[in-house]
Tab-separated table of C-alpha atoms in Angstrom:
chain	number	residue	atom	x	y	z
A	1	UNK	CA	-88.152	124.682	13.017
A	2	UNK	CA	-89.100	122.527	10.051
A	3	UNK	CA	-85.955	121.419	8.236
A	4	UNK	CA	-85.760	119.963	4.738
A	5	UNK	CA	-82.985	117.369	4.667
A	6	UNK	CA	-81.736	116.849	1.110
A	7	UNK	CA	-79.867	113.558	1.060
A	8	UNK	CA	-81.829	112.224	4.041
A	9	UNK	CA	-81.132	108.643	3.058
A	10	UNK	CA	-77.372	109.206	3.194
A	11	UNK	CA	-75.360	108.310	6.268
A	12	UNK	CA	-75.190	111.812	7.729
A	13	UNK	CA	-78.759	112.453	6.593
A	14	UNK	CA	-80.131	109.540	8.597
A	15	UNK	CA	-78.378	110.687	11.769
A	16	UNK	CA	-79.616	114.215	11.169
A	17	UNK	CA	-83.266	113.247	10.779
A	18	UNK	CA	-82.947	111.202	13.944
A	19	UNK	CA	-81.447	114.106	15.897
A	20	UNK	CA	-84.037	116.534	14.616
A	21	UNK	CA	-86.893	114.241	15.618
A	22	UNK	CA	-85.264	113.458	18.967
A	23	UNK	CA	-85.055	117.189	19.716
A	24	UNK	CA	-88.802	117.269	20.238
A	25	UNK	CA	-89.021	120.905	19.180
A	26	UNK	CA	-88.075	120.523	15.520
A	27	UNK	CA	-89.335	118.475	12.585
A	28	UNK	CA	-87.472	117.008	9.650
A	29	UNK	CA	-88.792	116.650	6.128
A	30	UNK	CA	-86.716	113.925	4.508
A	31	UNK	CA	-86.249	114.429	0.770
A	32	UNK	CA	-85.937	110.959	-0.738
A	33	UNK	CA	-85.485	109.605	-4.234
A	34	UNK	CA	-87.592	106.498	-3.854
A	35	UNK	CA	-90.854	105.631	-2.161
A	36	UNK	CA	-89.368	102.473	-0.625
A	37	UNK	CA	-87.034	104.685	1.439
A	38	UNK	CA	-89.929	106.361	3.255
A	39	UNK	CA	-90.806	103.803	5.948
A	40	UNK	CA	-87.800	104.370	8.248
A	41	UNK	CA	-88.354	108.110	8.249
A	42	UNK	CA	-92.078	107.908	8.833
A	43	UNK	CA	-91.355	105.655	11.783
A	44	UNK	CA	-89.261	108.466	13.253
A	45	UNK	CA	-92.199	110.814	12.850
A	46	UNK	CA	-90.502	112.783	10.109
A	47	UNK	CA	-92.246	114.067	7.008
A	48	UNK	CA	-91.101	112.645	3.696
A	49	UNK	CA	-91.043	114.064	0.186
A	50	UNK	CA	-90.109	112.156	-2.963
A	51	UNK	CA	-88.027	114.232	-5.358
A	52	UNK	CA	-85.080	113.645	-7.639
A	53	UNK	CA	-81.969	115.794	-7.276
A	54	UNK	CA	-81.277	115.118	-10.934
A	55	UNK	CA	-84.700	116.434	-11.896
A	56	UNK	CA	-86.121	119.934	-12.294
A	57	UNK	CA	-85.446	122.696	-9.762
A	58	UNK	CA	-89.215	123.027	-9.307
A	59	UNK	CA	-89.403	119.558	-7.772
A	60	UNK	CA	-86.965	120.625	-5.077
A	61	UNK	CA	-88.707	123.973	-4.650
A	62	UNK	CA	-91.894	122.091	-3.867
A	63	UNK	CA	-90.030	119.911	-1.400
A	64	UNK	CA	-88.855	123.113	0.337
A	65	UNK	CA	-92.346	124.579	0.595
A	66	UNK	CA	-93.016	125.973	4.032
A	67	UNK	CA	-89.788	124.853	5.734
A	68	UNK	CA	-87.553	127.112	7.829
A	69	UNK	CA	-84.233	125.737	6.671
A	70	UNK	CA	-82.681	123.519	4.021
A	71	UNK	CA	-79.741	121.189	4.649
A	72	UNK	CA	-77.807	119.799	1.698
A	73	UNK	CA	-76.082	116.597	2.726
A	74	UNK	CA	-76.549	114.598	-0.459
A	75	UNK	CA	-73.463	113.257	-2.093
A	76	UNK	CA	-72.534	110.927	-4.865
A	77	UNK	CA	-69.411	110.248	-2.805
A	78	UNK	CA	-65.930	110.197	-4.281
A	79	UNK	CA	-66.336	106.599	-5.417
A	80	UNK	CA	-69.312	106.818	-7.789
A	81	UNK	CA	-69.008	107.498	-11.486
A	82	UNK	CA	-67.725	110.949	-12.332
A	83	UNK	CA	-70.968	111.696	-14.181
A	84	UNK	CA	-72.806	111.544	-10.830
A	85	UNK	CA	-70.160	113.759	-9.242
A	86	UNK	CA	-71.010	116.641	-11.541
A	87	UNK	CA	-74.747	115.882	-11.601
A	88	UNK	CA	-75.263	115.495	-7.846
A	89	UNK	CA	-72.390	117.147	-5.970
A	90	UNK	CA	-72.312	120.201	-8.216
A	91	UNK	CA	-75.564	120.555	-10.120
A	92	UNK	CA	-77.756	118.937	-7.460
A	93	UNK	CA	-76.321	121.299	-4.854
A	94	UNK	CA	-76.790	124.365	-7.038
A	95	UNK	CA	-80.361	123.349	-7.859
A	96	UNK	CA	-81.083	122.930	-4.149
A	97	UNK	CA	-79.691	126.409	-3.453
A	98	UNK	CA	-81.824	127.866	-6.236
A	99	UNK	CA	-84.840	125.942	-4.970
A	100	UNK	CA	-84.359	127.382	-1.473
A	101	UNK	CA	-84.285	130.876	-2.976
A	102	UNK	CA	-87.401	130.189	-5.036
A	103	UNK	CA	-89.196	128.808	-1.989
A	104	UNK	CA	-88.200	131.857	0.040
A	105	UNK	CA	-86.171	129.806	2.532
A	106	UNK	CA	-83.194	131.898	3.660
A	107	UNK	CA	-81.483	129.467	6.036
A	108	UNK	CA	-79.210	126.918	4.354
A	109	UNK	CA	-76.632	124.486	5.694
A	110	UNK	CA	-74.194	122.936	3.251
A	111	UNK	CA	-72.178	119.831	4.013
A	112	UNK	CA	-69.091	120.471	1.982
A	113	UNK	CA	-65.840	118.527	1.755
A	114	UNK	CA	-62.889	119.129	4.102
A	115	UNK	CA	-61.011	121.395	1.707
A	116	UNK	CA	-62.562	122.748	-1.480
A	117	UNK	CA	-60.079	125.520	-2.193
A	118	UNK	CA	-58.241	125.988	-5.477
A	119	UNK	CA	-55.123	124.650	-3.736
A	120	UNK	CA	-56.976	121.490	-2.715
A	121	UNK	CA	-58.023	120.927	-6.334
A	122	UNK	CA	-54.420	121.222	-7.505
A	123	UNK	CA	-53.143	118.901	-4.785
A	124	UNK	CA	-55.832	116.242	-5.179
A	125	UNK	CA	-54.968	112.952	-6.856
A	126	UNK	CA	-56.572	112.615	-10.307
A	127	UNK	CA	-59.214	110.223	-9.027
A	128	UNK	CA	-60.378	112.646	-6.325
A	129	UNK	CA	-59.971	115.984	-8.165
A	130	UNK	CA	-63.372	115.878	-9.959
A	131	UNK	CA	-65.137	115.575	-6.598
A	132	UNK	CA	-63.180	118.472	-5.124
A	133	UNK	CA	-63.918	120.585	-8.210
A	134	UNK	CA	-67.636	119.821	-7.960
A	135	UNK	CA	-67.732	120.787	-4.264
A	136	UNK	CA	-65.603	123.889	-4.972
A	137	UNK	CA	-68.113	125.285	-7.449
A	138	UNK	CA	-71.117	124.312	-5.325
A	139	UNK	CA	-69.572	126.149	-2.365
A	140	UNK	CA	-68.817	129.180	-4.540
A	141	UNK	CA	-72.423	129.237	-5.671
A	142	UNK	CA	-73.685	129.186	-2.100
A	143	UNK	CA	-71.359	131.996	-0.962
A	144	UNK	CA	-72.814	134.224	-3.677
A	145	UNK	CA	-76.444	133.155	-3.377
A	146	UNK	CA	-77.549	135.715	-0.792
A	147	UNK	CA	-78.777	133.066	1.638
A	148	UNK	CA	-78.148	132.820	5.377
A	149	UNK	CA	-75.763	129.949	4.971
A	150	UNK	CA	-73.530	127.845	7.145
A	151	UNK	CA	-70.914	125.747	5.371
A	152	UNK	CA	-69.506	122.753	7.214
A	153	UNK	CA	-66.247	121.143	6.075
A	154	UNK	CA	-66.022	117.791	7.873
A	155	UNK	CA	-62.840	115.800	8.330
A	156	UNK	CA	-62.630	112.129	7.422
A	157	UNK	CA	-66.056	110.703	8.168
A	158	UNK	CA	-66.349	107.580	10.288
A	159	UNK	CA	-69.237	105.462	11.490
A	160	UNK	CA	-68.041	105.605	15.099
A	161	UNK	CA	-70.623	106.609	17.670
A	162	UNK	CA	-70.808	110.348	18.181
A	163	UNK	CA	-69.008	111.781	21.205
A	164	UNK	CA	-70.841	115.084	21.289
A	165	UNK	CA	-67.450	116.779	21.229
A	166	UNK	CA	-65.593	118.253	18.270
A	167	UNK	CA	-62.890	120.649	17.236
A	168	UNK	CA	-63.930	123.380	14.807
A	169	UNK	CA	-62.071	126.176	13.090
A	170	UNK	CA	-60.785	127.451	9.769
A	171	UNK	CA	-57.187	126.293	10.142
A	172	UNK	CA	-57.565	122.723	11.261
A	173	UNK	CA	-55.579	119.680	10.172
A	174	UNK	CA	-57.534	116.776	8.707
A	175	UNK	CA	-58.608	114.092	11.192
A	176	UNK	CA	-61.467	111.691	11.742
A	177	UNK	CA	-64.898	112.763	12.838
A	178	UNK	CA	-67.994	110.581	13.387
A	179	UNK	CA	-70.904	111.223	11.025
A	180	UNK	CA	-73.190	111.306	14.053
A	181	UNK	CA	-71.280	114.307	15.425
A	182	UNK	CA	-71.503	116.091	12.078
A	183	UNK	CA	-75.282	115.593	12.139
A	184	UNK	CA	-75.389	117.248	15.558
A	185	UNK	CA	-73.133	120.086	14.392
A	186	UNK	CA	-75.697	120.721	11.638
A	187	UNK	CA	-78.597	120.846	14.073
A	188	UNK	CA	-76.720	123.039	16.569
A	189	UNK	CA	-75.709	125.379	13.732
A	190	UNK	CA	-79.350	125.768	12.788
A	191	UNK	CA	-80.181	126.649	16.387
A	192	UNK	CA	-77.358	129.182	16.632
A	193	UNK	CA	-77.582	132.252	14.400
A	194	UNK	CA	-73.925	133.029	15.122
A	195	UNK	CA	-73.141	130.352	12.540
A	196	UNK	CA	-74.806	132.339	9.743
A	197	UNK	CA	-72.397	133.413	7.033
A	198	UNK	CA	-69.685	131.208	8.486
A	199	UNK	CA	-67.799	128.229	7.168
A	200	UNK	CA	-65.603	125.999	9.249
A	201	UNK	CA	-63.872	122.646	9.445
A	202	UNK	CA	-64.948	120.004	11.950
A	203	UNK	CA	-62.884	117.117	13.302
A	204	UNK	CA	-63.160	115.005	16.407
A	205	UNK	CA	-62.176	116.968	19.534
A	206	UNK	CA	-62.732	117.800	23.179
A	207	UNK	CA	-65.183	120.693	23.042
A	208	UNK	CA	-68.923	120.128	23.413
A	209	UNK	CA	-70.573	120.928	20.072
A	210	UNK	CA	-72.592	123.859	21.376
A	211	UNK	CA	-69.534	125.527	22.948
A	212	UNK	CA	-67.472	124.891	19.855
A	213	UNK	CA	-69.993	126.760	17.714
A	214	UNK	CA	-70.052	129.676	20.177
A	215	UNK	CA	-66.331	130.092	19.665
A	216	UNK	CA	-66.503	130.415	15.885
B	1	UNK	CA	-53.601	141.519	-32.402
B	2	UNK	CA	-51.802	138.737	-30.602
B	3	UNK	CA	-54.265	135.975	-29.693
B	4	UNK	CA	-53.713	133.179	-27.190
B	5	UNK	CA	-55.466	130.057	-28.461
B	6	UNK	CA	-56.212	127.670	-25.593
B	7	UNK	CA	-56.871	124.275	-27.113
B	8	UNK	CA	-54.822	125.081	-30.218
B	9	UNK	CA	-54.233	121.419	-30.943
B	10	UNK	CA	-57.960	120.721	-31.115
B	11	UNK	CA	-59.803	120.642	-34.404
B	12	UNK	CA	-61.222	124.163	-34.223
B	13	UNK	CA	-57.981	125.380	-32.656
B	14	UNK	CA	-55.888	124.257	-35.608
B	15	UNK	CA	-58.167	126.013	-38.087
B	16	UNK	CA	-58.113	129.119	-35.928
B	17	UNK	CA	-54.314	129.334	-35.725
B	18	UNK	CA	-54.180	128.864	-39.479
B	19	UNK	CA	-56.717	131.661	-40.074
B	20	UNK	CA	-54.956	134.007	-37.682
B	21	UNK	CA	-51.599	133.444	-39.344
B	22	UNK	CA	-53.119	133.705	-42.828
B	23	UNK	CA	-54.586	137.108	-41.920
B	24	UNK	CA	-51.130	138.627	-42.071
B	25	UNK	CA	-52.025	141.293	-39.519
B	26	UNK	CA	-52.524	139.080	-36.457
B	27	UNK	CA	-50.446	136.495	-34.604
B	28	UNK	CA	-51.498	133.371	-32.745
B	29	UNK	CA	-49.887	131.989	-29.637
B	30	UNK	CA	-50.808	128.314	-29.523
B	31	UNK	CA	-51.135	126.967	-25.988
B	32	UNK	CA	-50.170	123.292	-26.157
B	33	UNK	CA	-49.878	120.509	-23.646
B	34	UNK	CA	-46.901	118.749	-25.178
B	35	UNK	CA	-43.671	119.832	-26.818
B	36	UNK	CA	-44.181	117.349	-29.650
B	37	UNK	CA	-47.255	119.324	-30.740
B	38	UNK	CA	-45.202	122.472	-31.433
B	39	UNK	CA	-43.751	121.776	-34.871
B	40	UNK	CA	-46.940	122.257	-36.931
B	41	UNK	CA	-47.656	125.581	-35.268
B	42	UNK	CA	-44.105	126.892	-35.602
B	43	UNK	CA	-44.285	126.034	-39.282
B	44	UNK	CA	-47.281	128.358	-39.567
B	45	UNK	CA	-45.250	131.120	-37.949
B	46	UNK	CA	-47.297	131.012	-34.743
B	47	UNK	CA	-45.833	131.335	-31.268
B	48	UNK	CA	-46.203	128.336	-28.996
B	49	UNK	CA	-46.443	127.981	-25.228
B	50	UNK	CA	-46.451	124.717	-23.307
B	51	UNK	CA	-48.934	124.733	-20.425
B	52	UNK	CA	-51.335	122.287	-18.867
B	53	UNK	CA	-55.000	123.228	-18.510
B	54	UNK	CA	-55.147	120.842	-15.568
B	55	UNK	CA	-52.271	122.666	-13.858
B	56	UNK	CA	-52.066	125.898	-11.891
B	57	UNK	CA	-53.794	129.098	-13.011
B	58	UNK	CA	-50.379	130.800	-12.985
B	59	UNK	CA	-49.190	128.613	-15.854
B	60	UNK	CA	-52.043	129.877	-17.994
B	61	UNK	CA	-51.525	133.447	-16.793
B	62	UNK	CA	-47.967	133.250	-18.063
B	63	UNK	CA	-49.195	131.871	-21.366
B	64	UNK	CA	-51.480	134.922	-21.637
B	65	UNK	CA	-48.692	137.412	-20.972
B	66	UNK	CA	-48.772	140.312	-23.406
B	67	UNK	CA	-51.583	139.028	-25.654
B	68	UNK	CA	-54.582	141.114	-26.735
B	69	UNK	CA	-57.171	138.360	-26.549
B	70	UNK	CA	-57.718	134.840	-25.240
B	71	UNK	CA	-59.778	132.195	-27.061
B	72	UNK	CA	-60.926	129.119	-25.145
B	73	UNK	CA	-61.574	126.311	-27.597
B	74	UNK	CA	-60.238	123.409	-25.568
B	75	UNK	CA	-62.596	120.570	-24.916
B	76	UNK	CA	-62.468	117.111	-23.507
B	77	UNK	CA	-65.321	116.412	-25.907
B	78	UNK	CA	-68.489	114.623	-24.883
B	79	UNK	CA	-66.835	111.236	-25.377
B	80	UNK	CA	-63.922	111.360	-22.922
B	81	UNK	CA	-64.153	110.226	-19.330
B	82	UNK	CA	-66.443	112.328	-17.181
B	83	UNK	CA	-63.477	113.195	-14.945
B	84	UNK	CA	-61.987	115.126	-17.855
B	85	UNK	CA	-65.307	116.810	-18.522
B	86	UNK	CA	-65.273	118.519	-15.155
B	87	UNK	CA	-61.494	119.065	-15.138
B	88	UNK	CA	-61.182	120.549	-18.631
B	89	UNK	CA	-64.567	121.795	-19.830
B	90	UNK	CA	-65.467	123.369	-16.502
B	91	UNK	CA	-62.380	123.914	-14.382
B	92	UNK	CA	-59.993	124.412	-17.306
B	93	UNK	CA	-62.308	127.060	-18.740
B	94	UNK	CA	-62.696	128.845	-15.403
B	95	UNK	CA	-58.938	128.800	-14.836
B	96	UNK	CA	-58.416	130.293	-18.290
B	97	UNK	CA	-60.920	133.055	-17.522
B	98	UNK	CA	-59.166	133.785	-14.222
B	99	UNK	CA	-55.787	133.698	-15.965
B	100	UNK	CA	-56.974	136.264	-18.518
B	101	UNK	CA	-58.072	138.522	-15.655
B	102	UNK	CA	-54.758	138.080	-13.859
B	103	UNK	CA	-52.839	138.815	-17.052
B	104	UNK	CA	-54.943	141.928	-17.636
B	105	UNK	CA	-56.370	140.625	-20.913
B	106	UNK	CA	-59.938	141.895	-21.265
B	107	UNK	CA	-60.931	140.326	-24.575
B	108	UNK	CA	-62.127	136.714	-24.351
B	109	UNK	CA	-63.851	134.409	-26.808
B	110	UNK	CA	-65.459	131.247	-25.471
B	111	UNK	CA	-66.404	128.314	-27.652
B	112	UNK	CA	-69.366	126.953	-25.785
B	113	UNK	CA	-71.774	124.165	-26.672
B	114	UNK	CA	-74.931	124.725	-28.760
B	115	UNK	CA	-77.255	124.981	-25.774
B	116	UNK	CA	-76.008	125.248	-22.202
B	117	UNK	CA	-79.194	126.455	-20.559
B	118	UNK	CA	-80.823	124.805	-17.547
B	119	UNK	CA	-83.454	123.444	-19.931
B	120	UNK	CA	-80.747	121.830	-22.064
B	121	UNK	CA	-79.314	120.137	-18.976
B	122	UNK	CA	-82.718	118.701	-18.079
B	123	UNK	CA	-83.355	117.502	-21.635
B	124	UNK	CA	-79.927	115.985	-22.202
B	125	UNK	CA	-79.542	112.194	-22.190
B	126	UNK	CA	-77.649	110.959	-19.133
B	127	UNK	CA	-74.470	110.354	-21.106
B	128	UNK	CA	-74.380	113.941	-22.379
B	129	UNK	CA	-75.704	115.813	-19.328
B	130	UNK	CA	-72.352	116.066	-17.491
B	131	UNK	CA	-70.841	117.823	-20.510
B	132	UNK	CA	-73.752	120.278	-20.726
B	133	UNK	CA	-73.505	120.951	-16.982
B	134	UNK	CA	-69.758	121.631	-17.260
B	135	UNK	CA	-70.285	124.068	-20.148
B	136	UNK	CA	-73.242	125.673	-18.328
B	137	UNK	CA	-71.149	126.606	-15.309
B	138	UNK	CA	-68.163	127.687	-17.409
B	139	UNK	CA	-70.443	130.007	-19.392
B	140	UNK	CA	-71.967	131.369	-16.189
B	141	UNK	CA	-68.519	132.111	-14.850
B	142	UNK	CA	-67.577	134.027	-17.999
B	143	UNK	CA	-70.760	136.110	-17.993
B	144	UNK	CA	-69.926	137.289	-14.466
B	145	UNK	CA	-66.177	137.709	-14.909
B	146	UNK	CA	-66.172	141.327	-16.043
B	147	UNK	CA	-64.329	140.562	-19.281
B	148	UNK	CA	-65.120	141.772	-22.807
B	149	UNK	CA	-66.413	138.404	-23.861
B	150	UNK	CA	-67.998	136.846	-26.898
B	151	UNK	CA	-69.628	133.452	-26.405
B	152	UNK	CA	-70.117	131.287	-29.465
B	153	UNK	CA	-72.584	128.370	-29.390
B	154	UNK	CA	-71.837	126.264	-32.473
B	155	UNK	CA	-74.223	123.744	-34.000
B	156	UNK	CA	-73.139	120.196	-34.778
B	157	UNK	CA	-69.504	120.453	-35.794
B	158	UNK	CA	-68.364	118.817	-39.026
B	159	UNK	CA	-65.037	118.509	-40.800
B	160	UNK	CA	-66.495	119.798	-44.070
B	161	UNK	CA	-64.583	122.591	-45.755
B	162	UNK	CA	-65.654	126.032	-44.596
B	163	UNK	CA	-68.059	127.946	-46.827
B	164	UNK	CA	-67.414	131.366	-45.341
B	165	UNK	CA	-71.154	131.632	-44.819
B	166	UNK	CA	-73.167	131.011	-41.650
B	167	UNK	CA	-76.418	131.692	-39.894
B	168	UNK	CA	-76.152	133.278	-36.448
B	169	UNK	CA	-78.702	134.274	-33.847
B	170	UNK	CA	-80.057	133.497	-30.411
B	171	UNK	CA	-83.118	131.507	-31.519
B	172	UNK	CA	-81.678	129.117	-34.052
B	173	UNK	CA	-82.447	125.426	-34.557
B	174	UNK	CA	-79.556	122.998	-34.332
B	175	UNK	CA	-77.850	122.167	-37.625
B	176	UNK	CA	-74.414	121.322	-38.938
B	177	UNK	CA	-71.607	123.825	-39.209
B	178	UNK	CA	-68.036	123.228	-40.378
B	179	UNK	CA	-65.317	123.684	-37.759
B	180	UNK	CA	-63.433	125.831	-40.262
B	181	UNK	CA	-66.305	128.302	-40.353
B	182	UNK	CA	-66.425	128.436	-36.562
B	183	UNK	CA	-62.713	129.279	-36.545
B	184	UNK	CA	-63.408	132.181	-38.878
B	185	UNK	CA	-66.370	133.325	-36.790
B	186	UNK	CA	-63.961	133.508	-33.836
B	187	UNK	CA	-61.445	135.612	-35.755
B	188	UNK	CA	-64.110	137.918	-37.188
B	189	UNK	CA	-65.614	138.329	-33.704
B	190	UNK	CA	-62.233	139.438	-32.401
B	191	UNK	CA	-62.020	142.023	-35.190
B	192	UNK	CA	-65.526	143.314	-34.540
B	193	UNK	CA	-66.148	145.008	-31.184
B	194	UNK	CA	-69.900	144.787	-31.792
B	195	UNK	CA	-69.573	141.162	-30.684
B	196	UNK	CA	-68.432	142.164	-27.183
B	197	UNK	CA	-70.867	141.104	-24.470
B	198	UNK	CA	-72.807	138.983	-26.952
B	199	UNK	CA	-73.520	135.300	-27.194
B	200	UNK	CA	-75.023	133.609	-30.200
B	201	UNK	CA	-75.561	130.306	-31.958
B	202	UNK	CA	-73.866	129.533	-35.265
B	203	UNK	CA	-74.979	127.011	-37.884
B	204	UNK	CA	-74.257	126.692	-41.582
B	205	UNK	CA	-76.059	129.364	-43.602
B	206	UNK	CA	-76.078	131.809	-46.510
B	207	UNK	CA	-74.711	134.986	-44.927
B	208	UNK	CA	-71.023	135.903	-45.208
B	209	UNK	CA	-69.478	135.647	-41.724
B	210	UNK	CA	-68.630	139.351	-41.467
B	211	UNK	CA	-72.169	140.421	-42.412
B	212	UNK	CA	-73.672	137.877	-40.050
B	213	UNK	CA	-71.751	139.347	-37.129
B	214	UNK	CA	-72.800	142.901	-38.076
B	215	UNK	CA	-76.424	141.806	-37.738
B	216	UNK	CA	-76.067	140.505	-34.178
């Protein structure tokens, strides 16, 4: 598989490109905003493509040329300006979805937020609500886009080393999960067609990632 | 007709409630955020309803109980914090659309922005883009909501006195238009079923509002 990683320079994105390259049988194309970000990815043997998520859809469509899957793991994060929240987390995600459609790439993995439901919007503190709203509408767009999607709702992300074990499900209480494990959940999801059309939460747990995805 | 005006305390909203009440044959219900905003509207003979656009959909559904039409003319404006842009201009609009559906109100008039297309997003300066994005997705939601909608894209709004004359169409260059005229375009649209399922731009012009809507 060749996998376009949108947000490759983010923390999950870096782990993901590493895992893809380490797999031996798959290749990552890292979509990056700036040329100076390329070196690390080239060193891993990954392809790189410079494109701006805030630019035209066509730029992203070109980045997705000839790949088998697209992963959206870009994020302005809840702490950037709210203008970036709507431009990246909502509009950047929707443009990536549309670009995948235009490029004829059916397989799409979205890294969402832990809870993007209407209830989560209402319960979010004012400072966090705009981010939840942005992810809510991006997720809605993906569900209706006609793609073979998998939507991953990670718990509280940490920089701890991955354990290779997680707990997944739809009714799961929030808890920590290492970014490295999320990256491996993405790759395993792409390798397992049973994850198509599914969305699930992921927190740290006791079940090997592959088994956990079988149980979805 | 009884018309729920969401954003009644805004500049277009105030003109609209006035026009509705002055018509003699229609009644406005002004949706307001604060009790202290009620007096002016009660003086006009309008109903009032206190509800928060940032609250639950149910609040808005109750505000829409037993009305014949809903008008969304609330706006954080392009100059408020970007958090309000996504919370009011996008999510507030979508919640109002969903509330109209829940309340069984089919007729909906949306006051959009002059141009909310993908092209407009790309061409917008960074400071304005989040507002255009918010309006873009709100408009998209309305087009797919199954309501009898009219979507009005006003030119540059001014506080000049209304002239009763406008220019409407889909391919129209940006130009000024008094808020008072937009309010009357809303009311005339509600009285004219030919405007259902239509969206159009409105700038100042030479055609009486009623005639202009006939020509759509």
